[in-house]
Each structure stands twice: as structure tokens, then as C-alpha cells.
XYZ file of C-alpha atoms in Angstrom:
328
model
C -112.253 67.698 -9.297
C -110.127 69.212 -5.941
C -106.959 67.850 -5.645
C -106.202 68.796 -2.062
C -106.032 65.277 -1.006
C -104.335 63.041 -3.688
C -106.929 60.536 -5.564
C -106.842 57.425 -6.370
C -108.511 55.480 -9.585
C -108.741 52.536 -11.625
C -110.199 51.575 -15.025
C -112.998 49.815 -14.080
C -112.249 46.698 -16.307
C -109.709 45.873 -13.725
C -112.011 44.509 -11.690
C -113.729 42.120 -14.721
C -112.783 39.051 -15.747
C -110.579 38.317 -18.887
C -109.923 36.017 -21.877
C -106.902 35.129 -23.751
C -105.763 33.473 -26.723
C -105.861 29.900 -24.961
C -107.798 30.482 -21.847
C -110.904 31.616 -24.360
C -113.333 30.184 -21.750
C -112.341 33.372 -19.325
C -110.343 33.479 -15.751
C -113.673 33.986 -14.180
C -117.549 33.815 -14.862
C -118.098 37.046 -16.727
C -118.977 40.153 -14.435
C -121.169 43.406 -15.263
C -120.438 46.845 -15.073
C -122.490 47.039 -12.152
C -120.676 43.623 -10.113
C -117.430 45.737 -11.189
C -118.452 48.786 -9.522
C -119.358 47.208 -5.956
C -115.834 45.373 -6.195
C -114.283 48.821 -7.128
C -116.116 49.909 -3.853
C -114.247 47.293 -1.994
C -110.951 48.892 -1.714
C -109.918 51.276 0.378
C -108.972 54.685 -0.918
C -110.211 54.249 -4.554
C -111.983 57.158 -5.109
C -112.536 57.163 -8.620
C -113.003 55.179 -12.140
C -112.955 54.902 -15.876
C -115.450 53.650 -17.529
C -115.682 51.672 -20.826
C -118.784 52.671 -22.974
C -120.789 51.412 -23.342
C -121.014 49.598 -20.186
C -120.035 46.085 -20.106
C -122.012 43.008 -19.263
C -125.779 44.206 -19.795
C -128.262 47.099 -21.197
C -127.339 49.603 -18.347
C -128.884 53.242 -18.264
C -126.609 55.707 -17.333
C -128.938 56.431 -14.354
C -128.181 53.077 -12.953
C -124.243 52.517 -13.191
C -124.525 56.343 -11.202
C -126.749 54.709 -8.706
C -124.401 51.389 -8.281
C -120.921 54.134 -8.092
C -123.020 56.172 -5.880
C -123.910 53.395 -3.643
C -119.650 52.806 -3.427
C -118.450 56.240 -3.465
C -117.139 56.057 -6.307
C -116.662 59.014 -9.024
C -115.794 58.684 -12.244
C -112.482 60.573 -14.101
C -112.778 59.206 -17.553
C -114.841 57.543 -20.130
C -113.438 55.076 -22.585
C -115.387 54.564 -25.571
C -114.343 51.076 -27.282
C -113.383 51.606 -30.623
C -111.367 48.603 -30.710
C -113.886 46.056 -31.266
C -114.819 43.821 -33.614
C -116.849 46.284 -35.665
C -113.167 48.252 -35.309
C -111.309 45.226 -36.653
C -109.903 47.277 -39.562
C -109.489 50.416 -37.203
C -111.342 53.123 -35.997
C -110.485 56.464 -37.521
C -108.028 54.892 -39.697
C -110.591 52.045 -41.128
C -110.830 52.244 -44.625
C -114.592 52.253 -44.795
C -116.201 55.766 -44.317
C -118.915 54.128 -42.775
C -116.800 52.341 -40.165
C -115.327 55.835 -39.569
C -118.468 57.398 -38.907
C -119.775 54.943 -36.767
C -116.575 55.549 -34.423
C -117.226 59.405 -34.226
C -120.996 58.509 -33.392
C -119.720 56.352 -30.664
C -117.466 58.621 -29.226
C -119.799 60.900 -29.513
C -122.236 59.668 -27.439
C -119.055 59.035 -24.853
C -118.671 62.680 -24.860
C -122.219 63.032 -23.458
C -121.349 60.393 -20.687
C -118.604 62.304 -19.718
C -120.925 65.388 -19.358
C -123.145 63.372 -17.357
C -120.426 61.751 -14.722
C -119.270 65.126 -14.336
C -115.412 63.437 -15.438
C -112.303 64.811 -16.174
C -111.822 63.443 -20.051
C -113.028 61.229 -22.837
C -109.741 58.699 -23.222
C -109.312 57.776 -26.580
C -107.388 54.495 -27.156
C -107.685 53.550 -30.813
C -106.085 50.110 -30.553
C -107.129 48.874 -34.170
C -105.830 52.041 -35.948
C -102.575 51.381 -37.409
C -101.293 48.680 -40.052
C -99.528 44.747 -39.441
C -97.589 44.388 -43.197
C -95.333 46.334 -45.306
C -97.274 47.815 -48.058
C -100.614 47.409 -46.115
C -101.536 51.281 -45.807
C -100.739 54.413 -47.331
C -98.781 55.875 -44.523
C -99.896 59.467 -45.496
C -103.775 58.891 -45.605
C -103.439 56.832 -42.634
C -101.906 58.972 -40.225
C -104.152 61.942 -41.858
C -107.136 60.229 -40.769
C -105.483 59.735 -37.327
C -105.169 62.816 -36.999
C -108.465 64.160 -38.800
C -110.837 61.797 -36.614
C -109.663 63.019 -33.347
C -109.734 66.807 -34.687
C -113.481 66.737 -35.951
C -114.214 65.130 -32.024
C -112.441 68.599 -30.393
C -113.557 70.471 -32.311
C -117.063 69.624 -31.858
C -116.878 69.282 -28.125
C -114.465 72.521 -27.461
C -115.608 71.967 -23.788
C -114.174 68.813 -23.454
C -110.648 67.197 -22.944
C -109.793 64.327 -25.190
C -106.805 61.838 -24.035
C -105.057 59.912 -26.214
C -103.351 57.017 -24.840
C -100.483 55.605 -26.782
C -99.264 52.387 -27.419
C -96.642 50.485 -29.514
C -98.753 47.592 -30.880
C -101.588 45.265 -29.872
C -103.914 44.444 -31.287
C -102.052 45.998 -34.186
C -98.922 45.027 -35.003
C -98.095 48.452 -35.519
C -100.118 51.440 -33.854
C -100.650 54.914 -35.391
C -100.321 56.766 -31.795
C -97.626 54.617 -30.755
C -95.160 56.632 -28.663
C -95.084 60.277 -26.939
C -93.322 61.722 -29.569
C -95.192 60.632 -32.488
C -98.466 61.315 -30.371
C -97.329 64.714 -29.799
C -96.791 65.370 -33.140
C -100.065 64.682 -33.763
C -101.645 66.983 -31.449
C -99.381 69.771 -32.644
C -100.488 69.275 -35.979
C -104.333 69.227 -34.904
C -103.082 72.844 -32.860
C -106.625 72.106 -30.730
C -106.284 73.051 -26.860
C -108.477 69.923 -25.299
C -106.432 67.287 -26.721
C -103.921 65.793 -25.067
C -102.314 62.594 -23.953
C -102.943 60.212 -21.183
C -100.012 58.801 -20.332
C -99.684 54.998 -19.241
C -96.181 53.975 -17.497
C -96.336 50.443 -18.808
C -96.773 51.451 -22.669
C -93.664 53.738 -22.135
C -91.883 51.048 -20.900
C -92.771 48.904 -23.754
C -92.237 50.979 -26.154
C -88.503 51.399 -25.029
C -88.888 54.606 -23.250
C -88.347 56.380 -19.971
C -91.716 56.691 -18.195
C -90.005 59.888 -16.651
C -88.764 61.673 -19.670
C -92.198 61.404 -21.633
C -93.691 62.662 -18.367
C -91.528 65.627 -18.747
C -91.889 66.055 -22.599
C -95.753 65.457 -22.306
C -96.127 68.490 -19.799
C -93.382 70.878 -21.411
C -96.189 70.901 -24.355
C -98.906 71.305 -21.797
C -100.701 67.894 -22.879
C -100.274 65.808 -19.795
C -104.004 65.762 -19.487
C -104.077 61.810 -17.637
C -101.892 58.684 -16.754
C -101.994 55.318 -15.781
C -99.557 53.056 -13.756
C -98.794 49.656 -14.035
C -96.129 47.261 -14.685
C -94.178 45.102 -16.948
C -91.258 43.114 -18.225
C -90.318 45.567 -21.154
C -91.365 43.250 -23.937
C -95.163 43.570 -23.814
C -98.117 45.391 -21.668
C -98.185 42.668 -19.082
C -100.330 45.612 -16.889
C -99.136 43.916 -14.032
C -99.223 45.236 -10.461
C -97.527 48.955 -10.245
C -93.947 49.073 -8.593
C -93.677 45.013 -8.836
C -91.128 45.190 -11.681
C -89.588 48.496 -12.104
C -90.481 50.572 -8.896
C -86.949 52.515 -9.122
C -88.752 53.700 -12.077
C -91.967 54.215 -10.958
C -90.521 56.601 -8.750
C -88.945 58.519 -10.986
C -92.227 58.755 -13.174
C -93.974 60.783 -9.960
C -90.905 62.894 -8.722
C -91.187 63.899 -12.139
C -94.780 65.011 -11.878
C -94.313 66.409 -8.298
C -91.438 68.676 -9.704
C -93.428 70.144 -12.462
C -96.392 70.720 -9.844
C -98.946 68.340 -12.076
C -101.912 67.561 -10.373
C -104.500 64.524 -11.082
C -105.651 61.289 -10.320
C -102.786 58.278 -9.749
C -104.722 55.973 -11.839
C -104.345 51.884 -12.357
C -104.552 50.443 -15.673
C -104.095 46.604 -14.167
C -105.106 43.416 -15.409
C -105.387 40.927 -12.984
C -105.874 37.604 -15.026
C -104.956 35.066 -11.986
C -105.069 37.512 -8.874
C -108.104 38.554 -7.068
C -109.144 42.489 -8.103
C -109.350 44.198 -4.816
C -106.357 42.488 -3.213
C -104.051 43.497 -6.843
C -106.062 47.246 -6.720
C -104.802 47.354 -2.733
C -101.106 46.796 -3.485
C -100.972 48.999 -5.777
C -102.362 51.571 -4.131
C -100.374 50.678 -0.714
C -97.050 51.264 -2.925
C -98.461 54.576 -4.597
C -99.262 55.380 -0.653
C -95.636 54.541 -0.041
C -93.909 56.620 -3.113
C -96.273 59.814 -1.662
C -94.177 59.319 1.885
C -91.107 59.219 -0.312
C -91.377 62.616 -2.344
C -92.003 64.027 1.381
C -88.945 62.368 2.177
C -86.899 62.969 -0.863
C -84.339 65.783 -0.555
C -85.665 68.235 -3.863
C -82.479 70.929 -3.685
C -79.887 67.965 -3.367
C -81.402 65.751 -5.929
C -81.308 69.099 -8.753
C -77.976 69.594 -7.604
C -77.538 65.365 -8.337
C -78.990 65.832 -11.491
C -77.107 69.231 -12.499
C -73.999 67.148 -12.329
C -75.259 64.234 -13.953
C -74.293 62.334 -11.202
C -75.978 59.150 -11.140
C -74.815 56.981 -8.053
C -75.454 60.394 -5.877
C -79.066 61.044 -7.748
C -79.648 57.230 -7.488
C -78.488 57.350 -3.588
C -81.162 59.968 -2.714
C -83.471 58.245 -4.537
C -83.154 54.570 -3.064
C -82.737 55.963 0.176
C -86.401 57.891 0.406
C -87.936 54.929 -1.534
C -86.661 52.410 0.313
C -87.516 53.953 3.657
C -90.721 54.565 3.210
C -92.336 51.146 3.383
């Protein structure tokens, strides 16, 4: 995928409809993969997607989700293969049936071909289930073994192929096994396999009580930046509100620290628009990503390392607001 003009993405479930714990009759009539694709289509400068597998809302061939992104421009980066269903209740690679285990490497499996089909970048691997809610639920050992062992077997396998793993501090479990950049890392050290990496999403950083910047720079200093995701949030849970509402100071930050280190990929959005309408949430995100582009061509590089050398923070902080700020 070129990246001489900066894309833009978004999971495609941003543009379905949702249930919670009280509204369990939905925010909207339910949509299809395909009615998500021609809203995807809708907004101007998307250029790619993620896709959940399998698709969403119907018995689609692969053939005809290509003919509905085709028909919107759209190409696809990722494929997301949910194991964090039902089925997944008890986890995914973690579960403590070998069956259940099995059927998750089948699945993902068959995501890998769907990502050789699109043409995309990665399979993502979010294993929301895998984990543990109580103290003396798991055997911490055999848990984070099989963490580790699942996604191995998957590279290994498919050595042509990049795996993501997207971390996450809890929900749905109360405690997840990949649950921050370090731990994640640590991981993928142990599994020593070059197509696994992490895909990095701002708002779980944030959660999880860390600087979206620094596990940026931690992330690519081990050479496994392989994706992110933007959004926002209040700190105290993955609200995957609309990116640079909240915390755009931040935001920033997050991208001059991939423009420094000369990473290249899609700017993705990982939003859930519960109340808001899709395209209008997908375009103000994307008009503020727009905006933080005009600001690293604004922001002074040499002055800011020289800021930063120094550890001065109202001088780093000044350069920063000022090329932000500007650049609306």
C-alpha cells in the first residue's frame, strides 16, 4: 500500500449500529456489512477499512463485500477476526477447552485467507475474552503460555503475513492477558517471530494509564509498530469517542511522535458512535487528523529536540500549542 499521500481508515463497525447493557434493543435498526460499506463510502477522504470476519449482518461471499467496497472506493488495511464472542466467552487462546482453542485458530485462520484476498496490510488480533475476572481464577503461567502459544502457531503458519495485536486493559474481561505495550511486547519477544506485532490504539493507552506517545516510541524502538487506531476518551474507560475531542494536546503528541521516527501507515479510527450519526463523527475526525498533518508542517522539529533536550516543558508545550492551535 503507497504511502505518498497519507490514508485515511476506519474499522468498519463504526459505521453499524450498537447495543449496550440497557439500551439492549440497539441505537439503530441493525445494519449489514454491505449498508456499512456504502456509509463508509460517504465520507470524504476515507480510503480504507477493517473488516470484522466474518462479515456482519448476513451470509456475504467475499466476492460481494469486494464488489460493495469497490463500488465506494474503498480498500481494505486489516481483517479482524472475532474471537470475542459468545463461543469465546471463556477466551480465545486462553479458553480452557482445547476445542474452544482450536476453533479460534480455525477462525483466524480462515481471516488470514481474507486478508490474502483484500490484498490488506494485517490480520488484527484483539482477543478480548482472553484473560481472567477473580483472584485464583487462572493459573497465571498456563494462561499467559497459551497467550502467547496461540498467536505463535498463527505466525508461524502464515510467515507471509503480519499479525497485530491490539492491547487493552479490560473489557469484556476484567483483566486482559495483552493488556498494555509493555506486557504485549514481552510477549512478542518471547514468541521472537518477525510478523507479529502490535497495533496500537490511542484510547486503550490512555486507559490503561499511559502516554499514547511514549508506547508509540517504545512500540517502534522494537520494530513492532505494525498498526494504530485513534480515538478518544475520559481516562477511565474506552469511551472510543471522536479523536482530538478530549485530549487533542495528546493526540498530537501521539503523531509528532510517529512523524519523528519516519513511521508510515494508515491514520485509522476505532470510533463508536452510539448517539451521533457515522459519517458526520468519521468527518470530524478526519477534519482534525487533516488539521494535526498542517501542524507537523508547521511545527518547528530542531527547536522542539532542543525543547525536549532540556526537558523544558512550557517551551516544548509553547511550540506545540502554537502549531496545533494554528492550524484549524
Amino acid at each position: 500500500m503507497s504511502n505518498d499521500q497519507q490514508l485515511f481508515g476506519a474499522g468498519i463497525w463504526h459505521f453499524a449500529t450498537y447495543v449496550d447493557r440497557y439500551a439492549t434493543d440497539g441505537y439503530g435498526e441493525p445494519r449489514s456489512i454491505l449498508d456499512a460499506i456504502k456509509l463508509a463510502g460517504q465520507v470524504e477522504d476515507l480510503s480504507v477499512v477493517d473488516l470484522n470476519y466474518p462479515f456482519f449482518g448476513g451470509d456475504f461471499t467475499r466476492e460481494q463485500v469486494k464488489a460493495e467496497l469497490d463500488a465506494a472506493n474503498l480498500s481494505v488495511v486489516g481483517i479482524t477476526p472475532e474471537i470475542y464472542t459468545r463461543v469465546f466467552a471463556k477466551g480465545s487462546f486462553t479458553n480452557p477447552d482445547p476445542g474452544v482453542r482450536r476453533l479460534a485458530h480455525e477462525l483466524i485462520t480462515e481471516a488470514a485467507d481474507v486478508v490474502r484476498y483484500f490484498g490488506a496490510d494485517y490480520v488484527k488480533l484483539w482477543p478480548g475474552q482472553d484473560g481472567w475476572d477473580y483472584p485464583f481464577q487462572v493459573d497465571h503461567g498456563a494462561l499467559w503460555k497459551n497467550s502467547m502459544d496461540g498467536v505463535a502457531a498463527l505466525a508461524s503458519e502464515n510467515p507471509d503475513l503480519k499479525f497485530a495485536i491490539e492491547y487493552k486493559p479490560r473489557e469484556p474481561r476484567v483483566h486482559m492477558s495483552y493488556s498494555s505495550v509493555a506486557r504485549t511486547l514481552l510477549g512478542i519477544e518471547k514468541i521472537g517471530l518477525p510478523n507479529v506485532g502490535i497495533l496500537l490504539d490511542f484510547g486503550h493507552a490512555l486507559f490503561g494509564g499511559e502516554s499514547p506517545a511514549d508506547s508509540a516510541q517504545l512500540a517502534i524502538d522494537y520494530g513492532r509498530l505494525f498498526g494504530m487506531d485513534v480515538n478518544d476518551n475520559l481516562r477511565q474507560w474506552d469511551d472510543d469517542m471522536i479523536a482530538g475531542t478530549v485530549h487533542p494536546i495528546e493526540l498530537f503528541e501521539f503523531f509528532y511522535t510517529l512523524e519523528k521516527n519516519n513511521w508510515k501507515g494508515v491514520w485509522q479510527l476505532d470510533q463508536f458512535p452510539f448517539r451521533e450519526d457515522s459519517v458526520a463523527a468519521a468527518t470530524s475526525a478526519i477534519d482534525f487528523l487533516k488539521t494535526v498533518q498542517r501542524a507537523l508542517g508547521k511545527l518547528d522539529f530542531a527547536a522542539m529536540q532542543e525543547a525536549q533536550d532540556n526537558h523544558d516543558a512550557i517551551g516544548a508545550l509553547r511550540l506545540a500549542q502554537k502549531a496545533l492551535y494554528t492550524s484549524y
